[in-house]
Tab-separated table of C-alpha atoms in Angstrom:
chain	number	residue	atom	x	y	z
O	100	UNK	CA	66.704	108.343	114.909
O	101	UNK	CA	70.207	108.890	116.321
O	102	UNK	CA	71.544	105.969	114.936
O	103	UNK	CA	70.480	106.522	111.416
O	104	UNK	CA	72.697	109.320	110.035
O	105	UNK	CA	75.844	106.869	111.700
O	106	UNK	CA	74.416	103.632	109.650
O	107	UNK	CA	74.598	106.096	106.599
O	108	UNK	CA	77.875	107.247	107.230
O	109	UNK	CA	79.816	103.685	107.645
O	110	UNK	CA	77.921	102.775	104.506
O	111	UNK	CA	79.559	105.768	102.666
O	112	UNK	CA	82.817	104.879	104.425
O	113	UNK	CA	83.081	101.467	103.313
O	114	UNK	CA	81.647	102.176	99.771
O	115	UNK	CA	84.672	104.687	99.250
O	116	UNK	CA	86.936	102.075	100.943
O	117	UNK	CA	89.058	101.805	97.575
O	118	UNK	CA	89.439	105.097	96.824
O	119	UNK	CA	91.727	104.833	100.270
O	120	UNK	CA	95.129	105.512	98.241
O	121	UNK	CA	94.023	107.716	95.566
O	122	UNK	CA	95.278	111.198	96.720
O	123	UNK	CA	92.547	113.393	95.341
O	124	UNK	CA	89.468	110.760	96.724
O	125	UNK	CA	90.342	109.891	99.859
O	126	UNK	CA	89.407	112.997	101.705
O	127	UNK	CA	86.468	112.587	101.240
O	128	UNK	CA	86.881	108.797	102.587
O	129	UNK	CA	88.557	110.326	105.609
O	130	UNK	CA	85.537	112.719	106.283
O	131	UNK	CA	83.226	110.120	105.905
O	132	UNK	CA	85.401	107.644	108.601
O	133	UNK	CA	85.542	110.580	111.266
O	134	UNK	CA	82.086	111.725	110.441
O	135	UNK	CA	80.394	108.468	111.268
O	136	UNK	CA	82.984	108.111	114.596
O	137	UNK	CA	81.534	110.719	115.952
O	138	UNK	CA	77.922	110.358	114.817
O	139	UNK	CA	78.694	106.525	116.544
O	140	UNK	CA	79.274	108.238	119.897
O	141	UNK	CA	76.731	110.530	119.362
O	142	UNK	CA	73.882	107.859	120.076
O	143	UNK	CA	72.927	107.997	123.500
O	144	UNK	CA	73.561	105.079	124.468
O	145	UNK	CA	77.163	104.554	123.512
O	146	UNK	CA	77.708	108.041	124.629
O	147	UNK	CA	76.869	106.711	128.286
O	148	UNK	CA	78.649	103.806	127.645
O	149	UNK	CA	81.856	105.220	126.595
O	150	UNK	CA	82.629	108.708	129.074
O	151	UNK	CA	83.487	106.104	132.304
O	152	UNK	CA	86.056	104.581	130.262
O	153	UNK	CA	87.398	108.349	129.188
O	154	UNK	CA	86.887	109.242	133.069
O	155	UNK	CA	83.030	109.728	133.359
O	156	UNK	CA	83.350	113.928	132.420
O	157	UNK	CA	82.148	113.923	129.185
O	158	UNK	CA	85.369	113.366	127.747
O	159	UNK	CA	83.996	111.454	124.821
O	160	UNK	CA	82.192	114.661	124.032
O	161	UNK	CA	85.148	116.314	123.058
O	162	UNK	CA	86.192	113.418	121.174
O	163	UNK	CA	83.072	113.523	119.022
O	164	UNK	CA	84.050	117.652	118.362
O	165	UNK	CA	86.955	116.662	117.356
O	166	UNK	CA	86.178	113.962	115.020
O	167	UNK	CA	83.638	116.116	113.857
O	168	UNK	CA	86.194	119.310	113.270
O	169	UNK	CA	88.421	116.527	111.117
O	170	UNK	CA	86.012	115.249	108.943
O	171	UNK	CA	84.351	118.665	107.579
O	172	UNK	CA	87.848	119.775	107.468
O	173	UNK	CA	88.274	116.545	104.943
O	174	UNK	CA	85.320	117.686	103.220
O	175	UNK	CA	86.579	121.014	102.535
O	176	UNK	CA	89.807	119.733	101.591
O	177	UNK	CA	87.839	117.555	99.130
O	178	UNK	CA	85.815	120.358	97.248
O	179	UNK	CA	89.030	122.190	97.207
O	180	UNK	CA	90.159	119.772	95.391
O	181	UNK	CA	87.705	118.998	92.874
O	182	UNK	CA	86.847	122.421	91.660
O	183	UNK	CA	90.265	124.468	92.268
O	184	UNK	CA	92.349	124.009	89.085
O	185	UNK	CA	94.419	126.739	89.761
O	186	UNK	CA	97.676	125.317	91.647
O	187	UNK	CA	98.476	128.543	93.843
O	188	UNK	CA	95.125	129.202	94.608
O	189	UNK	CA	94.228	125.575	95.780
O	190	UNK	CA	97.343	125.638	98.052
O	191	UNK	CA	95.803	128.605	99.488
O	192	UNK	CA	92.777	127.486	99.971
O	193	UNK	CA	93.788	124.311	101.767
O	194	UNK	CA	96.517	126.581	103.916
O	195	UNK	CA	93.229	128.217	105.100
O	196	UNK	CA	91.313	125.219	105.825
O	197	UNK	CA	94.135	123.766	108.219
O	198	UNK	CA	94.239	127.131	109.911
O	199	UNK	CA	90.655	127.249	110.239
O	200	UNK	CA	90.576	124.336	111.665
O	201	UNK	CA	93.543	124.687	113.803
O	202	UNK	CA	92.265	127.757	114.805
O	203	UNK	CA	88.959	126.081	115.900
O	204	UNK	CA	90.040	123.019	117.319
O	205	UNK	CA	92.613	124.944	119.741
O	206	UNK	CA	89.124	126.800	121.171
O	207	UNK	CA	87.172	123.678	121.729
O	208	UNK	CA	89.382	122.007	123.769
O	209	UNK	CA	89.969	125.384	125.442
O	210	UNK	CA	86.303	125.973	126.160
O	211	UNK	CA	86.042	121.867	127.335
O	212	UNK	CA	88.485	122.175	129.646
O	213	UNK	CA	87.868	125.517	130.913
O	214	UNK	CA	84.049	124.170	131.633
O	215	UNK	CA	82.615	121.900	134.905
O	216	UNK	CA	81.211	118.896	133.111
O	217	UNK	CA	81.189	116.995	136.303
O	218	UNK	CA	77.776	114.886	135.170
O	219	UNK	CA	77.942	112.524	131.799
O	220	UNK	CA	75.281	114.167	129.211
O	221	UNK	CA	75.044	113.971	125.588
O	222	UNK	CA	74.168	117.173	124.713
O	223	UNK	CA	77.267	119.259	126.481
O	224	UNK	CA	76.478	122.969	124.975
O	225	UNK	CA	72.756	122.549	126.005
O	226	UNK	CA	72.995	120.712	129.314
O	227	UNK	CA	76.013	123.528	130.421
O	228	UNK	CA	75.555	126.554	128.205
O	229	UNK	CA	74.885	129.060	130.960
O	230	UNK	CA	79.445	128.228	131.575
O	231	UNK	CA	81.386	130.776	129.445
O	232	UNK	CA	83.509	128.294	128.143
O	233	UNK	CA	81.059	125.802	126.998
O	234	UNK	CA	79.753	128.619	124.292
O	235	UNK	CA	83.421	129.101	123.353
O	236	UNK	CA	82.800	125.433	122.956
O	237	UNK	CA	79.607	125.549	120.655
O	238	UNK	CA	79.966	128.785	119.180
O	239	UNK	CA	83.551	128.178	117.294
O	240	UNK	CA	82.795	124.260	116.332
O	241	UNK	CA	78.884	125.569	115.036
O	242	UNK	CA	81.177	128.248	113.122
O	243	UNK	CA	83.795	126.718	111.325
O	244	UNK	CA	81.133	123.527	110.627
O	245	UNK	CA	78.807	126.332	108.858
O	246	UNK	CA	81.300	127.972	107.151
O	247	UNK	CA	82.568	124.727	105.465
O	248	UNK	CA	78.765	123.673	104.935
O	249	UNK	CA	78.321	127.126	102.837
O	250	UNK	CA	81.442	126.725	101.298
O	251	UNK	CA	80.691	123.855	99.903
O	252	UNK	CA	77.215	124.854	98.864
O	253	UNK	CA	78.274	127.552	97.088
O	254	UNK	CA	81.016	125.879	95.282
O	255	UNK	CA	78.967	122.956	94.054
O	256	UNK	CA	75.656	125.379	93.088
O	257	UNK	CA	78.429	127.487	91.163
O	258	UNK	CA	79.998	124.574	88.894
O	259	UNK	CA	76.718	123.211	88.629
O	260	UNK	CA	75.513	124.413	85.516
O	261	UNK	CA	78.938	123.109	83.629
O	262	UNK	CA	78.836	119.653	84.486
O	263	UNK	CA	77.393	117.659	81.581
O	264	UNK	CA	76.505	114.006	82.795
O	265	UNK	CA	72.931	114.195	84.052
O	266	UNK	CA	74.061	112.252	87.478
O	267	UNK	CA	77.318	114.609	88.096
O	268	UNK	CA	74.772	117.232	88.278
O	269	UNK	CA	72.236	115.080	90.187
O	270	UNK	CA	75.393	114.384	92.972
O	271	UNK	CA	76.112	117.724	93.003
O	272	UNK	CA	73.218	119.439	93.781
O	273	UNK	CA	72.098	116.289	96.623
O	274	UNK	CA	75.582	117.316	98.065
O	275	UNK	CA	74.660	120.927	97.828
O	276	UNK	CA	71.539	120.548	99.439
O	277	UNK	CA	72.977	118.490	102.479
O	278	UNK	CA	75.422	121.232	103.403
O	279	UNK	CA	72.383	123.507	103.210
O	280	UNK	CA	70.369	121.264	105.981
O	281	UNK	CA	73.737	120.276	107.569
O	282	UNK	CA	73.942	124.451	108.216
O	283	UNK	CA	70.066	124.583	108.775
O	284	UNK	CA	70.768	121.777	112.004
O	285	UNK	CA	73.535	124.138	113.435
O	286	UNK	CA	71.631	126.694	113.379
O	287	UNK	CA	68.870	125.226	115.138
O	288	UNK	CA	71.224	123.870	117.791
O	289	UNK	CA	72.444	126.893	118.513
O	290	UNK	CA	69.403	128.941	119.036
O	291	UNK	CA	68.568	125.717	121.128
O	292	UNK	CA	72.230	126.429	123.168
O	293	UNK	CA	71.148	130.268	123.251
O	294	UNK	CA	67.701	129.805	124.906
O	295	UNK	CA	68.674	126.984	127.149
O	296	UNK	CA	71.325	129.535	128.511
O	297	UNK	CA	68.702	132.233	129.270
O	298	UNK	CA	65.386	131.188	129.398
O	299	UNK	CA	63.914	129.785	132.364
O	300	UNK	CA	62.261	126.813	131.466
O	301	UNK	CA	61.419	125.100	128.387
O	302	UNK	CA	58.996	126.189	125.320
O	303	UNK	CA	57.021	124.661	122.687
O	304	UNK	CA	59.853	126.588	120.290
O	305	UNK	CA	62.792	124.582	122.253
O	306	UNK	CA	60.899	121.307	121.870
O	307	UNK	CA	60.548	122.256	117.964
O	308	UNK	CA	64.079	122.861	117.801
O	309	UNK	CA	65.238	119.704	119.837
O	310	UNK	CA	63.313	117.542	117.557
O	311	UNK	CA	64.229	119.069	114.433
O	312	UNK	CA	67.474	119.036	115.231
O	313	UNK	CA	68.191	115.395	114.497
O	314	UNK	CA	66.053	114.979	111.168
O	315	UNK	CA	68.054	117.468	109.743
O	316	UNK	CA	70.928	116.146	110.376
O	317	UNK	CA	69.600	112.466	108.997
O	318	UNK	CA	68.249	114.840	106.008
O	319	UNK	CA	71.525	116.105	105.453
O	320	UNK	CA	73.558	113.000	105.776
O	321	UNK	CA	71.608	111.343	103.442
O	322	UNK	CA	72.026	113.680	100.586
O	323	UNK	CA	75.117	114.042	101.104
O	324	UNK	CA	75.575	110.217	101.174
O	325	UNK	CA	73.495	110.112	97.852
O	326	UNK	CA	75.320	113.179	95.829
O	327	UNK	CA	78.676	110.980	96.508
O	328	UNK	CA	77.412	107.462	95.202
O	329	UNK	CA	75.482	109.258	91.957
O	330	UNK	CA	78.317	110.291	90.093
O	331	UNK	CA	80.099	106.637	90.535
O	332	UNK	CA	77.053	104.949	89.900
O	333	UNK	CA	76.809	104.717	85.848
O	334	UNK	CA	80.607	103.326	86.078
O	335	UNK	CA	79.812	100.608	89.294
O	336	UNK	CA	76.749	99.548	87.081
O	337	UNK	CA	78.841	99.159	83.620
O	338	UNK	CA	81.429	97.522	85.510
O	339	UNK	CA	78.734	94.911	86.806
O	340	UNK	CA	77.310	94.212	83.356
O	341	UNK	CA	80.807	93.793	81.573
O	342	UNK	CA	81.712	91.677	84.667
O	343	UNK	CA	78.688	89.406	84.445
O	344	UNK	CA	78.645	89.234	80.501
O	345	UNK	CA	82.361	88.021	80.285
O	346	UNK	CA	81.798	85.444	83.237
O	347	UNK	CA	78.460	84.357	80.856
O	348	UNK	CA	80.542	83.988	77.796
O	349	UNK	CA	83.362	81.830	79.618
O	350	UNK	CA	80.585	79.493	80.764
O	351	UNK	CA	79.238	79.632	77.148
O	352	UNK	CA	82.848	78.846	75.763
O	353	UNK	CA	83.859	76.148	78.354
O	354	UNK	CA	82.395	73.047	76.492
O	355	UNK	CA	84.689	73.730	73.148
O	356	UNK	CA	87.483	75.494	75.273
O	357	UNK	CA	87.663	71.697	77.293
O	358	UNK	CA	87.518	69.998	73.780
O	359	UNK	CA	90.174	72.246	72.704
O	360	UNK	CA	92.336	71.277	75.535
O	361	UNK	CA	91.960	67.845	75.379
O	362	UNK	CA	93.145	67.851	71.712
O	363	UNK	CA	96.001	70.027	72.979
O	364	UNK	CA	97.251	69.684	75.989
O	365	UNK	CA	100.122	71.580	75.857
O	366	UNK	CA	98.275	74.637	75.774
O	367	UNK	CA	96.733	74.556	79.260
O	368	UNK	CA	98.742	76.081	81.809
O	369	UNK	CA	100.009	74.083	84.858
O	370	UNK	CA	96.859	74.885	86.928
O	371	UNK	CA	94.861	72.936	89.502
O	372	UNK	CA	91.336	74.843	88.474
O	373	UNK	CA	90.870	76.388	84.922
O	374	UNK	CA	87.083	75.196	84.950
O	375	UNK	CA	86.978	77.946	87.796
O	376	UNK	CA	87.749	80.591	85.660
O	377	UNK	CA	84.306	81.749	85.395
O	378	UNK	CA	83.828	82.526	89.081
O	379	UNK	CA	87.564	83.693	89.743
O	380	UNK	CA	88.526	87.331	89.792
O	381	UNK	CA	89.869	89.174	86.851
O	382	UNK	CA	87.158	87.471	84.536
O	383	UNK	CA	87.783	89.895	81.361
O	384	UNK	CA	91.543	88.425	81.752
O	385	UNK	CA	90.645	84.771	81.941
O	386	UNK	CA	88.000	85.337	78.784
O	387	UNK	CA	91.148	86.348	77.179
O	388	UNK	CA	93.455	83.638	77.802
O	389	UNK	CA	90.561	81.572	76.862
O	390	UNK	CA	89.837	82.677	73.216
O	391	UNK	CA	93.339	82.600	72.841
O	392	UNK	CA	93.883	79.046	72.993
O	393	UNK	CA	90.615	78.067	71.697
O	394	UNK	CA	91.822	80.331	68.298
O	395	UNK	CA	95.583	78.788	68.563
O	396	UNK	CA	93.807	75.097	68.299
O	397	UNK	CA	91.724	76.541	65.770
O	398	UNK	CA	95.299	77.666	63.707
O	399	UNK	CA	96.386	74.002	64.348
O	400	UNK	CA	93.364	72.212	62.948
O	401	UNK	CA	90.490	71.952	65.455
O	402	UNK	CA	87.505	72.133	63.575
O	403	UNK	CA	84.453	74.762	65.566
O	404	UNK	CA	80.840	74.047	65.028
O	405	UNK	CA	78.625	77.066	64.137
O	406	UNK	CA	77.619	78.408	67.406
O	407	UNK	CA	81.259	77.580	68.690
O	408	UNK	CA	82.466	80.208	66.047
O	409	UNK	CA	79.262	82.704	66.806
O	410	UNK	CA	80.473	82.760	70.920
O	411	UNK	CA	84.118	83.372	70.005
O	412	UNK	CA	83.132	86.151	67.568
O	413	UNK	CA	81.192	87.575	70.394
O	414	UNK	CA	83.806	87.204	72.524
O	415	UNK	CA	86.390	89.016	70.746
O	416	UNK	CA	84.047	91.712	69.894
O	417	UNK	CA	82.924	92.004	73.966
O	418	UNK	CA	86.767	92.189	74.692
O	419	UNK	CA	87.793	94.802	72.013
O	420	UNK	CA	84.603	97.026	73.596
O	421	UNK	CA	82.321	96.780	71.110
């Protein structure tokens, strides 16, 4: 189960890989990288394999905090963002979030280090809750993690309503809904940090909580994950069926497009592959070039045949967008 909301998280990562230079997208590609980081060394497993190269005291716990703090912080920045139009207030807004979490970052380390973590263990505020600063350590990341989850709520519930395409509305409300079971999970683990710190032994309530714990947050990373591919999905898939049509119609066009240039030679371009067109990149481009010259042998005498005439009427009307 551990390893599920990380899987989800590099998929979201590498799906908004080219959105990596776009100013107003790629927070949300930076939250996604240092979300699934820490989620990564949040299985077990690589936990246990990772704190003796950090020094073997749980060191790799306050990397995963950190990475953690970063990436809701590139959340927030991201809803800021998108639903602030108003120039001073967004730069106030996003003057708060780097003080927030400034402000929380500054306590986590000082509750790690101020904390005898002498043992390697996953779960740090449960395993040492009962030390003062190990609930510095869970109560102000918990906080500021909430805090941007209901932010973000409550911003995309509010614009809701005024978004017209039926998936903007769809991605809005799955990313919504993730914050609220992103919030839900904190909140379980830190009643779960609470009444490990004073109870004497475990309950069938702890147990609920320590199970829940990680299907919310696999809940919550998958909506979240969903809400952000929705909205781009109508363009990915219209992309895809212009791509694939124009790569059809250069197949469709290569018999008189070769009889063209053998007639004319002079109008193929010093090129190696030109019958590769169809499977090269930039296919709406090559389709181009390729009407082109059929039409220019057509101005210089080449007779078409009825279908021939048919495909490069359909061509010209696929490339003008109709």
């Amino acid at each position: 189960m551990e390893c599920v909301p990380a899987v989800m998280l590099w998929l979201l990562t590498i799906i908004r890989l080219p959105t990596a230079l776009d100013p107003g997208r790629a927070p949300v590609l930076r939250g996604a990288f240092f979300a699934a980081v820490a989620c990564t060394l949040f299985v077990p497993a690589i936990y246990n394999a990772a704190d003796p190269f950090l020094g073997g005291k749980n060191h790799v716990g306050l990397v995963i905090i950190i990475a953690v703090l970063a990436g809701f912080w590139q959340f927030h920045t991201a809803t800021v963002l998108a639903a602030i139009s108003d120039e001073a207030r967004r730069r106030r807004l996003l003057r708060f979030g780097r003080m927030a979490v400034a402000v929380a970052g500054t306590c986590v380390v000082v509750g790690f280090f101020g904390s005898h973590l002498e043992v390697t263990n996953q779960n740090l505020p449960l395993a040492y809750g009962n030390q003062p600063g190990m609930q510095l350590f869970l109560w102000t990341g918990s906080a500021f993690i909430i805090w941007v989850c209901t932010d973000i709520a409550t911003v995309c519930l509010r614009f809701l309503p005024k978004m017209g395409r039926r998936t903007l509305r769809s991605g809005f409300g799955c990313v919504a809904a993730g914050s609220c079971f992103m919030a839900m999970a904190l909140g379980c683990y830190l009643a779960l940090g609470i009444l490990k710190a004073f109870s004497t032994g475990p309950s069938a309530f702890m147990r609920t909580l320590e199970w829940s714990f990680p299907i919310l947050i696999s809940i919550a990373v998958l909506l979240v994950g969903v809400g952000l591919a929705l909205p781009r999905f109508p363009e990915s898939t219209q992309a895809i069926r212009r791509n694939v049509r124009s790569r059809r119609l250069m197949m469709l066009l290569t018999p008189v497009w070769r009889r063209s240039s053998q007639e004319r030679k002079y109008l193929l371009r010093n090129r190696w592959t030109p019958l590769l067109d169809p499977i090269s990149g930039k296919s709406a481009a090559h389709l181009h070039r390729r009407v082109i010259e059929i039409r220019d042998c057509q101005q210089r005498g080449m007779m078409l045949f009825p279908r021939d005439r048919v495909l490069i009427n359909q061509a010209e009307q696929f490339l003008q967008g109709n």
